[in-house]
Short mmCIF file of C-alpha atoms in Angstrom, two decimals:
data_model
loop_
_atom_site.label_atom_id
_atom_site.label_comp_id
_atom_site.label_asym_id
_atom_site.label_seq_id
_atom_site.Cartn_x
_atom_site.Cartn_y
_atom_site.Cartn_z
CA ALA A 1 102.12 114.91 137.44
CA GLU A 2 103.30 114.14 140.97
CA THR A 3 105.62 111.38 139.74
CA ILE A 4 107.05 113.61 137.03
CA GLY A 5 107.73 116.24 139.67
CA GLU A 6 109.54 113.68 141.83
CA HIS A 7 111.68 112.64 138.87
CA MET A 8 112.57 116.25 138.02
CA GLN A 9 113.53 116.87 141.65
CA LEU A 10 115.68 113.73 141.65
CA ILE A 11 117.45 114.86 138.49
CA GLU A 12 118.17 118.19 140.18
CA ASP A 13 119.36 116.44 143.36
CA ALA A 14 121.61 114.11 141.37
CA ALA A 15 123.42 117.09 139.80
CA GLY A 16 125.08 114.85 137.24
CA SER A 17 125.65 112.00 139.67
CA THR A 18 123.23 109.50 141.29
CA ALA A 19 120.14 110.16 143.39
CA ILE A 20 117.70 107.66 144.93
CA LEU A 21 114.12 107.97 146.11
CA ARG A 22 112.18 105.35 148.07
CA THR A 23 108.39 105.65 148.06
CA LEU A 24 105.34 103.50 148.72
CA SER A 25 103.08 102.59 145.79
CA GLY A 26 99.99 101.07 147.38
CA GLN A 27 101.33 98.18 149.44
CA VAL A 28 104.52 97.85 147.36
CA GLU A 29 107.72 99.77 147.92
CA CYS A 30 109.16 101.63 144.95
CA LEU A 31 112.80 102.54 144.38
CA THR A 32 113.63 105.21 141.80
CA VAL A 33 117.23 105.75 140.70
CA VAL A 34 118.40 108.69 138.57
CA THR A 35 121.91 108.60 137.13
CA PRO A 36 123.81 109.54 133.93
CA ASP A 37 123.25 106.95 131.21
CA ARG A 38 126.04 104.45 130.61
CA PRO A 39 126.27 100.73 129.82
CA GLY A 40 125.23 98.30 132.55
CA ILE A 41 123.13 100.57 134.79
CA LEU A 42 120.19 98.18 135.09
CA SER A 43 122.41 95.20 135.82
CA LEU A 44 124.36 97.09 138.50
CA VAL A 45 121.22 98.37 140.24
CA SER A 46 119.35 95.05 140.10
CA GLY A 47 122.48 93.16 141.17
CA THR A 48 123.00 95.47 144.15
CA LEU A 49 119.39 94.96 145.21
CA ALA A 50 119.83 91.18 144.97
CA VAL A 51 122.99 91.41 147.09
CA HIS A 52 120.76 92.84 149.84
CA ASN A 53 117.98 90.29 149.24
CA VAL A 54 115.68 92.88 147.71
CA ASN A 55 113.48 91.30 145.05
CA VAL A 56 112.38 93.23 141.95
CA LEU A 57 108.68 92.59 141.33
CA GLY A 58 108.35 94.90 138.36
CA GLY A 59 109.21 98.25 136.98
CA MET A 60 110.56 100.21 134.06
CA ALA A 61 113.87 101.69 133.01
CA PHE A 62 114.40 104.27 130.31
CA THR A 63 116.81 106.95 129.13
CA ARG A 64 115.90 110.57 128.44
CA ASP A 65 117.14 112.41 125.36
CA ASP A 66 119.51 114.40 127.57
CA GLY A 67 121.30 111.23 128.70
CA VAL A 68 119.66 110.86 132.11
CA ALA A 69 118.68 107.28 132.97
CA ILE A 70 115.68 106.68 135.24
CA GLU A 71 115.16 103.26 136.83
CA ILE A 72 111.83 102.65 138.58
CA MET A 73 111.58 99.36 140.46
CA HIS A 74 108.78 97.91 142.57
CA VAL A 75 110.44 95.74 145.18
CA ASP A 76 109.89 93.56 148.22
CA ASP A 77 111.93 91.45 150.61
CA ALA A 78 113.23 88.23 149.04
CA LEU A 79 113.41 86.74 152.54
CA GLY A 80 109.76 87.45 153.27
CA HIS A 81 110.34 89.45 156.46
CA GLY A 82 110.03 93.01 155.19
CA ILE A 83 112.87 95.44 154.48
CA ASP A 84 113.76 97.36 157.62
CA GLU A 85 115.28 100.85 157.73
CA ARG A 86 118.74 99.51 158.41
CA ARG A 87 118.75 97.42 155.23
CA TRP A 88 117.30 100.29 153.23
CA GLY A 89 120.16 102.42 154.50
CA ARG A 90 122.67 99.86 153.22
CA VAL A 91 120.91 99.77 149.85
CA ALA A 92 120.94 103.58 149.60
CA GLU A 93 124.70 103.57 150.23
CA ALA A 94 125.47 100.60 147.98
CA VAL A 95 123.65 101.62 144.79
CA PRO A 96 125.70 104.80 144.13
CA GLU A 97 128.87 102.89 145.04
CA ALA A 98 128.00 100.19 142.50
CA LEU A 99 127.21 102.73 139.79
CA ALA A 100 130.54 104.45 140.49
CA GLY A 101 132.38 101.15 140.04
CA ARG A 102 133.43 100.90 143.66
CA LEU A 103 131.30 97.87 144.60
CA PRO A 104 132.14 94.43 143.14
CA VAL A 105 128.52 93.51 142.47
CA GLU A 106 129.12 90.16 140.81
CA THR A 107 131.41 88.96 143.62
CA ARG A 108 129.04 90.16 146.35
CA LEU A 109 126.07 88.58 144.61
CA ALA A 110 127.87 85.24 144.39
CA GLU A 111 128.46 85.43 148.15
CA THR A 112 124.77 86.17 148.76
CA ARG A 113 123.72 83.25 146.57
CA ALA A 114 126.06 80.94 148.47
CA ALA A 115 124.50 81.97 151.78
CA TYR A 116 120.92 82.18 150.58
CA GLN A 117 118.71 79.12 150.78
CA ALA A 118 116.45 79.50 147.76
CA ALA A 119 112.82 78.43 148.13
CA PRO A 120 111.67 75.58 145.87
CA ARG A 121 110.65 76.87 142.45
CA PRO A 122 108.00 75.47 140.15
CA GLN A 123 109.36 73.63 137.15
CA MET A 124 109.29 76.10 134.28
CA ASP A 125 111.25 76.20 131.06
CA THR A 126 113.10 79.38 130.17
CA THR A 127 111.99 80.88 126.87
CA VAL A 128 113.80 83.73 125.10
CA HIS A 129 112.34 85.41 122.03
CA ILE A 130 113.54 88.37 119.98
CA ASP A 131 110.74 90.45 118.47
CA ASN A 132 111.56 92.67 115.49
CA VAL A 133 107.94 93.40 114.61
CA ALA A 134 106.59 95.47 117.50
CA SER A 135 109.18 98.26 117.12
CA GLU A 136 110.80 99.80 114.05
CA VAL A 137 113.72 101.07 116.11
CA PHE A 138 114.49 98.38 118.71
CA SER A 139 114.76 94.63 118.94
CA ILE A 140 112.73 93.42 121.92
CA VAL A 141 114.31 90.61 123.93
CA GLU A 142 111.49 88.82 125.75
CA VAL A 143 112.33 86.45 128.61
CA ASN A 144 109.83 84.18 130.37
CA THR A 145 111.09 82.03 133.23
CA ALA A 146 110.77 81.18 136.93
CA ASP A 147 111.89 83.83 139.39
CA ARG A 148 115.37 83.43 140.88
CA LEU A 149 117.65 85.48 143.12
CA GLY A 150 119.70 87.77 140.90
CA LEU A 151 117.75 86.88 137.75
CA LEU A 152 117.44 90.44 136.45
CA PHE A 153 121.15 90.99 137.01
CA GLU A 154 122.08 87.89 135.00
CA ILE A 155 119.84 88.80 132.07
CA THR A 156 120.90 92.44 131.86
CA ASN A 157 124.57 91.65 132.46
CA THR A 158 124.47 89.11 129.64
CA LEU A 159 122.92 91.66 127.30
CA ARG A 160 125.67 94.12 128.27
CA GLU A 161 128.35 91.52 127.56
CA LEU A 162 126.75 91.00 124.15
CA SER A 163 127.21 94.75 123.48
CA LEU A 164 123.46 95.39 123.46
CA ASP A 165 122.31 98.74 124.80
CA ILE A 166 119.06 98.60 126.79
CA HIS A 167 116.94 101.69 126.07
CA VAL A 168 113.73 100.55 127.76
CA ALA A 169 113.12 97.66 130.15
CA LYS A 170 109.75 96.33 131.32
CA VAL A 171 109.95 93.89 134.22
CA ASP A 172 107.02 91.95 135.64
CA THR A 173 106.89 89.22 138.27
CA ILE A 174 103.58 87.36 138.38
CA GLY A 175 103.70 84.99 141.32
CA PRO A 176 106.65 82.68 140.66
CA GLU A 177 106.85 83.66 136.97
CA VAL A 178 108.92 86.45 135.45
CA VAL A 179 108.01 88.13 132.16
CA ASP A 180 110.65 90.64 131.09
CA ALA A 181 111.06 92.69 127.91
CA PHE A 182 114.17 94.66 126.97
CA TYR A 183 114.22 97.11 124.07
CA VAL A 184 117.76 96.94 122.73
CA GLN A 185 120.06 98.10 119.95
CA ASP A 186 123.51 96.87 118.98
CA ARG A 187 126.68 98.92 119.35
CA ASN A 188 125.92 100.64 116.02
CA GLY A 189 122.47 101.76 117.19
CA ARG A 190 120.63 99.20 115.07
CA ARG A 191 118.22 96.35 115.66
CA VAL A 192 119.51 92.78 115.76
CA GLU A 193 118.20 91.11 112.62
CA ALA A 194 120.75 88.55 111.40
CA ALA A 195 119.49 85.03 112.10
CA GLU A 196 122.81 83.84 113.54
CA GLU A 197 122.99 86.84 115.91
CA ILE A 198 119.43 86.27 117.08
CA GLU A 199 120.19 82.61 117.78
CA PHE A 200 123.39 83.49 119.65
CA ILE A 201 121.64 86.08 121.84
CA THR A 202 118.70 83.82 122.69
CA ARG A 203 121.02 80.94 123.55
CA SER A 204 123.34 83.13 125.64
CA VAL A 205 120.49 84.61 127.70
CA ARG A 206 118.84 81.21 128.19
CA ASP A 207 122.15 79.63 129.28
CA ALA A 208 122.83 82.48 131.74
CA VAL A 209 119.41 82.08 133.34
CA ASN A 210 119.64 78.31 133.55
CA ALA A 211 123.13 78.55 135.08
CA LEU A 212 121.55 80.16 138.13
CA ASP A 213 120.09 76.79 139.08
CA ALA A 214 123.59 75.39 139.52
CA THR A 215 124.70 78.29 141.73
CA GLN A 216 121.60 78.18 143.92
CA SER A 217 121.14 74.44 144.27
#
């Protein structure tokens, strides 16, 4: 009930625009973003966080029937030092700017990757699977891979470029491993069921994830 109240207050504060709330969930910081639904929200928010070296550990994203999108992300510092108030202030300014199209997220993220010395990752193959059994309404794109800076941005941005609308996202980071699920529909509001489309989507997402190794090596 308390969380629902916070979300309703955020929707009121947003007044048709964007509002952000930072809270503490146990020992993990939580960032909630409320904004009008439109393509690419999850990729813009996750990309902006990655620009500021904020790592998404888990969370959910969904859209209400009235067109309000709510992104709930559990986060920590990708650099391992803790996120100070100054950096949180930059994040709070940058997220609405990104959602308004005034922040070049992809360019800024490339700059961050170039400057960021990634920690060694365990060897882990990237697997992408599309499930059309668990839901009668959505295709579920499941991604299992090693965690990387900007990973969530690359996956969601690729899905956007493939004209897939993300209605629900479930993101989980378990140690060095990421297990993500995205409930999607195509531009006509249908599941993806043609074999050639499924193969193209799985290959595109897998290639986008694996390309991160080249940019962070």
